Amino acid sequence: MVETIQWTEAGVVMIDQTRLPREQVFVTCRSYQEVAEAIRSMVIRGAPAIGVAAAMGVALGVQEGVDLETVCATLAETRPTAVNLFWAIDRMRRLRASLNGLTHSELVDRIIAEAQRIREEDIGICRAIGKNGAPLVPDHKTVLTHCNAGALATAGYGTALGVIRAAAESGKHIDVFADETRPFLQGSRLTAWELQQDGIPTTIITDNMAGHFLRSGRIGCVVVGADRIAANGDVANKIGTYSVAVLAKENGVPFYVAAPVSTFDLSLPSGDAIPIEQRSAAEVTHVFGVPIAPENIAVANPAFDVTPARYVSAIICERGVAGPPYEESLKNMLR
Ligand code: MRU
């Protein structure tokens, strides 16, 4: 499986997700500013992977001897929706605050070790999500997914794709429909690429085909990831997720969300309070630099939407499977 992000002597090495699947190019970030730019430009993306990158960015900043609050503020400004970014920054900040009386080099060692630990833990968390979610996936059916919640969106294995991988590894006969996921094409470029390498039969559909197939009886369940989950179970995920969830409910297809508990934000009562990132018009008007719309046309490009909890059949995390009412079940997962 592809290495999404690694700490090395030379810096933080990431596979450049803007160039997949055409080219497999690795970039090395040597400063916390370079990590911030990699997150902003989506060289690395996906909520848990952004968290790992932020932790490693903090480690680079501490190694460089830069003021911790400057480093944390720079990284926190990159993308607003995935709460894992802020979770990871907070974890690094808390560790730094607990370390007193160390030499600079001892401090740097501890901070780097913590960033690496966050990466390693994430792989184990994804495996646990997969194990918890696999029994929910019906045998001999198609699983529909949206965006990329795979190895590339995490430190490895994936959340939604972790559930799909674990179901396939348990011997279930499944195939996958991957929504293309306009405008950034995480579904066709990344999910399809990952699953093809695993030998899991995968079909790309454009986003507007999801309703057609959900109505056909072929789809056994939908599994997606999440960028932030509010206390009432409302889920922010890639733009287009909400439409899929409504269509799933209309057609009696279970809609599952797979995410680590670091994606829960119980400080927010509902999804209305989740900040939604607005990205550039060029992502909509251009495909790999080629214009596909008239010049100077108005464009809206919200990168995420919120799926109300009533459309979510269950939330699969590393500690188990939470069902409605989510006010209770999500709190119980964090106990
Ligand atoms: O804009 P992106 O590509 O960072 O958005 C990614 C998603 O919406 C994923 O579904 C989510 O982060 C979960 S990844 C395990």
CSV table of C-alpha atoms and ligand atoms in Angstrom, one decimal:
chain,number,residue,atom,x,y,z
A,1,MET,CA,0.0,0.0,0.0
A,2,VAL,CA,1.2,3.5,-0.8
A,3,GLU,CA,3.0,5.5,1.9
A,4,THR,CA,1.0,8.7,2.2
A,5,ILE,CA,3.3,10.6,4.6
A,6,GLN,CA,6.5,9.8,6.4
A,7,TRP,CA,9.0,11.6,8.7
A,8,THR,CA,12.5,11.2,7.4
A,9,GLU,CA,15.9,12.8,8.1
A,10,ALA,CA,15.4,15.0,5.0
A,11,GLY,CA,12.0,16.3,6.1
A,12,VAL,CA,8.3,15.2,5.8
A,13,VAL,CA,7.9,13.2,2.6
A,14,MET,CA,4.4,13.0,1.1
A,15,ILE,CA,3.1,11.5,-2.2
A,16,ASP,CA,1.8,14.5,-4.2
A,17,GLN,CA,-2.0,13.7,-4.5
A,18,THR,CA,-2.5,16.5,-7.0
A,19,ARG,CA,-0.6,14.5,-9.5
A,20,LEU,CA,-2.1,11.1,-9.0
A,21,PRO,CA,-2.8,8.8,-10.8
A,22,ARG,CA,-0.8,10.2,-13.8
A,23,GLU,CA,2.5,10.5,-11.8
A,24,GLN,CA,3.8,9.1,-8.6
A,25,VAL,CA,5.9,12.0,-7.3
A,26,PHE,CA,7.0,12.4,-3.7
A,27,VAL,CA,7.6,15.9,-2.3
A,28,THR,CA,9.8,16.6,0.7
A,29,CYS,CA,8.7,19.5,3.1
A,30,ARG,CA,11.7,20.9,4.9
A,31,SER,CA,9.9,23.6,6.9
A,32,TYR,CA,6.6,24.0,8.7
A,33,GLN,CA,5.6,26.6,6.0
A,34,GLU,CA,6.1,24.0,3.3
A,35,VAL,CA,3.9,21.6,5.2
A,36,ALA,CA,1.3,24.3,5.6
A,37,GLU,CA,1.4,25.0,1.8
A,38,ALA,CA,1.2,21.2,1.1
A,39,ILE,CA,-2.0,21.0,3.2
A,40,ARG,CA,-3.5,24.2,1.6
A,41,SER,CA,-2.8,23.1,-2.0
A,42,MET,CA,-4.0,19.5,-1.3
A,43,VAL,CA,-0.7,17.8,-2.0
A,44,ILE,CA,-1.9,16.0,1.1
A,45,ARG,CA,-5.6,15.9,1.9
A,46,GLY,CA,-8.2,13.8,3.8
A,47,ALA,CA,-9.0,14.6,7.4
A,48,PRO,CA,-6.7,12.1,9.3
A,49,ALA,CA,-3.8,12.7,6.8
A,50,ILE,CA,-4.1,16.4,7.3
A,51,GLY,CA,-3.8,15.8,11.1
A,52,VAL,CA,-0.7,13.7,10.7
A,53,ALA,CA,0.8,16.4,8.4
A,54,ALA,CA,0.0,19.2,10.9
A,55,ALA,CA,1.7,17.2,13.7
A,56,MET,CA,4.8,16.7,11.6
A,57,GLY,CA,4.7,20.4,10.6
A,58,VAL,CA,4.7,21.3,14.3
A,59,ALA,CA,7.7,19.0,14.8
A,60,LEU,CA,9.6,20.7,11.9
A,61,GLY,CA,8.8,24.2,13.4
A,62,VAL,CA,10.1,23.1,16.8
A,63,GLN,CA,13.2,21.6,15.2
A,64,GLU,CA,13.8,25.0,13.4
A,65,GLY,CA,13.5,26.8,16.8
A,66,VAL,CA,10.4,28.8,15.7
A,67,ASP,CA,8.0,30.1,18.3
A,68,LEU,CA,5.4,27.3,18.8
A,69,GLU,CA,2.3,29.6,18.6
A,70,THR,CA,3.5,31.0,15.3
A,71,VAL,CA,3.9,27.5,13.9
A,72,CYS,CA,0.5,26.3,15.2
A,73,ALA,CA,-1.3,29.5,13.9
A,74,THR,CA,0.2,29.0,10.5
A,75,LEU,CA,-0.8,25.4,10.3
A,76,ALA,CA,-4.3,26.1,11.7
A,77,GLU,CA,-5.0,28.6,9.0
A,78,THR,CA,-4.6,26.1,6.1
A,79,ARG,CA,-8.0,24.4,5.9
A,80,PRO,CA,-11.0,25.1,8.2
A,81,THR,CA,-13.3,22.1,8.0
A,82,ALA,CA,-11.5,18.9,9.0
A,83,VAL,CA,-11.3,19.0,12.8
A,84,ASN,CA,-8.4,16.5,12.8
A,85,LEU,CA,-6.1,19.4,11.9
A,86,PHE,CA,-6.9,21.2,15.1
A,87,TRP,CA,-7.0,18.0,17.1
A,88,ALA,CA,-3.4,17.2,16.1
A,89,ILE,CA,-2.2,20.7,16.7
A,90,ASP,CA,-3.7,20.7,20.1
A,91,ARG,CA,-2.2,17.4,21.0
A,92,MET,CA,1.3,18.7,20.0
A,93,ARG,CA,0.8,21.9,21.9
A,94,ARG,CA,-0.3,20.0,25.0
A,95,LEU,CA,2.8,17.8,24.8
A,96,ARG,CA,5.1,20.8,24.4
A,97,ALA,CA,3.5,22.4,27.5
A,98,SER,CA,4.1,19.3,29.6
A,99,LEU,CA,7.8,19.2,28.7
A,100,ASN,CA,10.0,21.2,31.0
A,101,GLY,CA,13.8,21.3,31.7
A,102,LEU,CA,14.9,19.5,28.5
A,103,THR,CA,17.7,20.6,26.2
A,104,HIS,CA,16.6,21.7,22.7
A,105,SER,CA,17.7,18.4,21.2
A,106,GLU,CA,15.8,16.3,23.8
A,107,LEU,CA,12.7,18.5,23.2
A,108,VAL,CA,12.9,18.0,19.5
A,109,ASP,CA,13.3,14.3,19.9
A,110,ARG,CA,10.2,14.1,22.0
A,111,ILE,CA,8.1,16.2,19.6
A,112,ILE,CA,9.2,14.3,16.6
A,113,ALA,CA,8.4,11.0,18.4
A,114,GLU,CA,4.9,12.3,19.1
A,115,ALA,CA,4.3,13.2,15.5
A,116,GLN,CA,5.4,9.8,14.4
A,117,ARG,CA,3.2,8.2,17.1
A,118,ILE,CA,0.1,10.1,15.7
A,119,ARG,CA,0.9,8.6,12.3
A,120,GLU,CA,1.4,5.0,13.6
A,121,GLU,CA,-1.7,5.2,15.8
A,122,ASP,CA,-3.8,6.3,12.8
A,123,ILE,CA,-2.9,3.2,10.9
A,124,GLY,CA,-4.1,1.0,13.8
A,125,ILE,CA,-7.2,3.1,14.2
A,126,CYS,CA,-8.1,2.6,10.5
A,127,ARG,CA,-7.6,-1.2,10.9
A,128,ALA,CA,-10.0,-1.1,13.9
A,129,ILE,CA,-12.6,0.9,12.0
A,130,GLY,CA,-12.3,-1.6,9.2
A,131,LYS,CA,-12.8,-4.5,11.6
A,132,ASN,CA,-15.8,-2.8,13.2
A,133,GLY,CA,-17.4,-1.9,9.9
A,134,ALA,CA,-16.9,-5.0,7.8
A,135,PRO,CA,-19.8,-7.0,9.3
A,136,LEU,CA,-22.2,-4.2,8.2
A,137,VAL,CA,-21.3,-4.6,4.5
A,138,PRO,CA,-23.7,-6.9,2.7
A,139,ASP,CA,-22.1,-9.8,0.8
A,140,HIS,CA,-22.5,-10.1,-3.0
A,141,LYS,CA,-23.5,-6.4,-3.3
A,142,THR,CA,-21.9,-3.2,-4.5
A,143,VAL,CA,-20.6,-0.6,-2.0
A,144,LEU,CA,-20.9,3.1,-3.1
A,145,THR,CA,-18.4,5.6,-1.8
A,146,HIS,CA,-17.8,9.3,-2.3
A,147,CYS,CA,-14.5,11.2,-2.4
A,148,ASN,CA,-11.4,9.4,-1.1
A,149,ALA,CA,-11.4,8.1,2.5
A,150,GLY,CA,-8.6,5.6,1.8
A,151,ALA,CA,-4.9,5.1,2.6
A,152,LEU,CA,-4.2,8.4,0.9
A,153,ALA,CA,-6.6,10.3,3.2
A,154,THR,CA,-5.1,8.7,6.3
A,155,ALA,CA,-1.7,7.4,7.4
A,156,GLY,CA,-2.7,4.1,5.7
A,157,TYR,CA,-5.6,1.6,5.1
A,158,GLY,CA,-8.3,4.3,5.2
A,159,THR,CA,-11.6,4.8,7.0
A,160,ALA,CA,-14.4,4.2,4.5
A,161,LEU,CA,-12.0,2.2,2.3
A,162,GLY,CA,-10.7,0.5,5.5
A,163,VAL,CA,-14.3,-0.9,5.9
A,164,ILE,CA,-14.3,-2.0,2.3
A,165,ARG,CA,-10.9,-3.5,2.5
A,166,ALA,CA,-11.7,-5.4,5.7
A,167,ALA,CA,-15.0,-6.7,4.2
A,168,ALA,CA,-13.1,-7.9,1.1
A,169,GLU,CA,-10.3,-9.4,3.3
A,170,SER,CA,-13.0,-11.3,5.3
A,171,GLY,CA,-14.0,-13.1,2.1
A,172,LYS,CA,-17.1,-11.0,1.1
A,173,HIS,CA,-17.7,-10.8,-2.6
A,174,ILE,CA,-18.1,-7.1,-3.1
A,175,ASP,CA,-17.4,-4.5,-5.7
A,176,VAL,CA,-17.2,-0.7,-5.4
A,177,PHE,CA,-18.8,2.2,-7.2
A,178,ALA,CA,-16.6,5.3,-6.7
A,179,ASP,CA,-18.2,8.6,-7.3
A,180,GLU,CA,-15.9,10.7,-9.4
A,181,THR,CA,-16.2,13.6,-6.9
A,182,ARG,CA,-16.2,16.8,-8.8
A,183,PRO,CA,-14.4,19.2,-8.8
A,184,PHE,CA,-11.2,17.8,-7.4
A,185,LEU,CA,-11.8,14.2,-8.6
A,186,GLN,CA,-10.7,12.4,-5.4
A,187,GLY,CA,-13.0,9.5,-6.4
A,188,SER,CA,-11.7,8.8,-9.9
A,189,ARG,CA,-8.1,9.9,-9.3
A,190,LEU,CA,-7.5,8.5,-5.9
A,191,THR,CA,-10.1,6.0,-4.7
A,192,ALA,CA,-10.2,4.1,-8.0
A,193,TRP,CA,-6.4,4.1,-8.1
A,194,GLU,CA,-6.1,2.7,-4.6
A,195,LEU,CA,-8.7,0.0,-5.0
A,196,GLN,CA,-7.4,-1.1,-8.4
A,197,GLN,CA,-4.1,-1.8,-6.8
A,198,ASP,CA,-5.8,-3.9,-4.2
A,199,GLY,CA,-7.6,-5.9,-6.8
A,200,ILE,CA,-11.0,-4.8,-5.5
A,201,PRO,CA,-13.4,-4.5,-8.5
A,202,THR,CA,-14.2,-0.8,-8.9
A,203,THR,CA,-16.4,1.2,-11.3
A,204,ILE,CA,-16.2,4.9,-11.6
A,205,ILE,CA,-19.4,6.8,-11.9
A,206,THR,CA,-19.9,10.5,-12.2
A,207,ASP,CA,-21.6,12.1,-9.2
A,208,ASN,CA,-24.9,12.6,-10.9
A,209,MET,CA,-25.3,8.9,-11.6
A,210,ALA,CA,-25.5,7.9,-7.9
A,211,GLY,CA,-29.3,8.3,-7.7
A,212,HIS,CA,-29.8,6.0,-10.7
A,213,PHE,CA,-27.7,3.2,-9.2
A,214,LEU,CA,-29.1,3.6,-5.7
A,215,ARG,CA,-32.6,3.1,-7.1
A,216,SER,CA,-31.5,0.0,-9.0
A,217,GLY,CA,-31.2,-2.3,-6.0
A,218,ARG,CA,-27.6,-3.1,-6.8
A,219,ILE,CA,-26.0,-1.0,-4.0
A,220,GLY,CA,-25.9,-2.8,-0.7
A,221,CYS,CA,-24.7,0.2,1.3
A,222,VAL,CA,-22.9,3.5,1.1
A,223,VAL,CA,-19.8,4.1,3.2
A,224,VAL,CA,-18.1,7.5,3.3
A,225,GLY,CA,-15.6,9.2,5.6
A,226,ALA,CA,-16.0,12.5,7.5
A,227,ASP,CA,-14.2,15.7,8.1
A,228,ARG,CA,-16.1,16.7,11.3
A,229,ILE,CA,-19.0,15.1,13.2
A,230,ALA,CA,-21.1,17.4,15.5
A,231,ALA,CA,-22.6,16.2,18.8
A,232,ASN,CA,-26.0,15.5,17.3
A,233,GLY,CA,-24.4,13.2,14.6
A,234,ASP,CA,-24.5,15.7,11.7
A,235,VAL,CA,-21.6,14.9,9.4
A,236,ALA,CA,-19.5,17.3,7.3
A,237,ASN,CA,-17.8,15.5,4.4
A,238,LYS,CA,-16.9,16.1,0.8
A,239,ILE,CA,-19.4,18.2,-1.2
A,240,GLY,CA,-21.9,15.9,-2.7
A,241,THR,CA,-22.1,13.6,0.3
A,242,TYR,CA,-25.5,15.1,1.4
A,243,SER,CA,-27.1,14.3,-2.0
A,244,VAL,CA,-25.9,10.7,-1.8
A,245,ALA,CA,-27.2,10.3,1.8
A,246,VAL,CA,-30.7,11.7,0.8
A,247,LEU,CA,-30.8,9.4,-2.2
A,248,ALA,CA,-29.7,6.4,-0.1
A,249,LYS,CA,-32.5,7.0,2.5
A,250,GLU,CA,-35.1,7.5,-0.3
A,251,ASN,CA,-34.1,4.1,-1.7
A,252,GLY,CA,-33.7,2.2,1.6
A,253,VAL,CA,-30.0,1.8,1.3
A,254,PRO,CA,-28.0,2.1,4.6
A,255,PHE,CA,-25.6,5.1,4.7
A,256,TYR,CA,-22.6,4.6,6.9
A,257,VAL,CA,-19.9,7.1,8.0
A,258,ALA,CA,-16.5,5.7,9.0
A,259,ALA,CA,-14.3,8.1,11.0
A,260,PRO,CA,-11.9,8.1,14.0
A,261,VAL,CA,-13.0,9.7,17.2
A,262,SER,CA,-10.5,12.5,16.5
A,263,THR,CA,-13.1,13.6,13.8
A,264,PHE,CA,-15.8,14.0,16.5
A,265,ASP,CA,-16.3,17.6,17.5
A,266,LEU,CA,-18.7,17.4,20.4
A,267,SER,CA,-18.2,21.1,21.2
A,268,LEU,CA,-20.5,21.8,18.3
A,269,PRO,CA,-24.2,21.1,18.9
A,270,SER,CA,-25.0,20.6,15.3
A,271,GLY,CA,-23.6,20.6,11.8
A,272,ASP,CA,-24.8,24.2,11.3
A,273,ALA,CA,-21.8,25.4,13.3
A,274,ILE,CA,-19.2,23.5,11.1
A,275,PRO,CA,-17.1,25.9,9.0
A,276,ILE,CA,-17.3,25.0,5.4
A,277,GLU,CA,-14.2,25.7,3.3
A,278,GLN,CA,-14.8,27.7,0.1
A,279,ARG,CA,-12.1,26.9,-2.5
A,280,SER,CA,-11.0,28.7,-5.7
A,281,ALA,CA,-13.2,29.1,-8.8
A,282,ALA,CA,-10.4,27.6,-10.9
A,283,GLU,CA,-11.0,24.1,-9.4
A,284,VAL,CA,-14.4,24.2,-11.1
A,285,THR,CA,-13.7,26.1,-14.3
A,286,HIS,CA,-10.5,24.3,-15.2
A,287,VAL,CA,-9.5,20.6,-15.4
A,288,PHE,CA,-5.7,20.2,-15.2
A,289,GLY,CA,-5.3,23.7,-16.5
A,290,VAL,CA,-7.7,23.4,-19.4
A,291,PRO,CA,-10.7,25.8,-19.2
A,292,ILE,CA,-14.1,24.1,-19.3
A,293,ALA,CA,-16.3,27.1,-18.7
A,294,PRO,CA,-16.6,30.7,-20.0
A,295,GLU,CA,-14.1,33.2,-18.7
A,296,ASN,CA,-15.2,35.5,-15.9
A,297,ILE,CA,-18.3,33.3,-15.1
A,298,ALA,CA,-19.5,33.3,-11.4
A,299,VAL,CA,-18.6,30.1,-9.6
A,300,ALA,CA,-19.5,28.7,-6.2
A,301,ASN,CA,-17.1,26.0,-4.8
A,302,PRO,CA,-17.9,24.9,-1.3
A,303,ALA,CA,-15.6,22.0,-0.6
A,304,PHE,CA,-17.8,20.2,1.9
A,305,ASP,CA,-21.5,19.8,2.8
A,306,VAL,CA,-23.3,18.7,6.0
A,307,THR,CA,-25.4,15.6,6.0
A,308,PRO,CA,-28.0,15.8,8.8
A,309,ALA,CA,-27.9,12.9,11.3
A,310,ARG,CA,-31.3,11.6,10.3
A,311,TYR,CA,-29.7,10.3,7.0
A,312,VAL,CA,-26.9,8.5,8.8
A,313,SER,CA,-27.6,4.8,9.6
A,314,ALA,CA,-24.5,4.4,11.8
A,315,ILE,CA,-21.1,6.0,12.5
A,316,ILE,CA,-18.3,3.5,12.6
A,317,CYS,CA,-15.2,4.4,14.6
A,318,GLU,CA,-12.2,2.6,16.2
A,319,ARG,CA,-14.2,2.0,19.4
A,320,GLY,CA,-17.3,0.5,17.8
A,321,VAL,CA,-20.4,1.4,15.9
A,322,ALA,CA,-22.6,4.3,17.1
A,323,GLY,CA,-26.2,4.5,16.1
A,324,PRO,CA,-28.9,7.0,16.7
A,325,PRO,CA,-29.6,8.9,18.9
A,326,TYR,CA,-26.1,10.2,18.4
A,327,GLU,CA,-26.2,12.7,21.3
A,328,GLU,CA,-25.8,9.6,23.5
A,329,SER,CA,-23.9,7.2,21.4
A,330,LEU,CA,-21.1,9.6,20.3
A,331,LYS,CA,-20.6,10.7,23.9
A,332,ASN,CA,-20.4,7.0,25.0
A,333,MET,CA,-17.7,6.4,22.4
A,334,LEU,CA,-15.5,9.1,24.0
A,335,ARG,CA,-15.9,7.7,27.6
B,1,MRU,O1,-10.9,18.0,0.4
B,1,MRU,P1,-10.4,16.7,0.9
B,1,MRU,O2,-10.0,15.8,-0.2
B,1,MRU,O3,-9.4,16.8,2.0
B,1,MRU,O4,-11.7,16.0,1.5
B,1,MRU,C1,-11.6,14.7,2.0
B,1,MRU,C2,-12.9,14.2,2.4
B,1,MRU,O5,-13.9,14.8,2.4
B,1,MRU,C3,-12.8,12.8,3.1
B,1,MRU,O6,-14.0,12.1,2.8
B,1,MRU,C4,-12.7,12.9,4.6
B,1,MRU,O7,-11.6,13.8,4.8
B,1,MRU,C5,-12.4,11.6,5.3
B,1,MRU,S1,-10.9,11.0,4.9
B,1,MRU,C6,-10.6,9.6,5.8
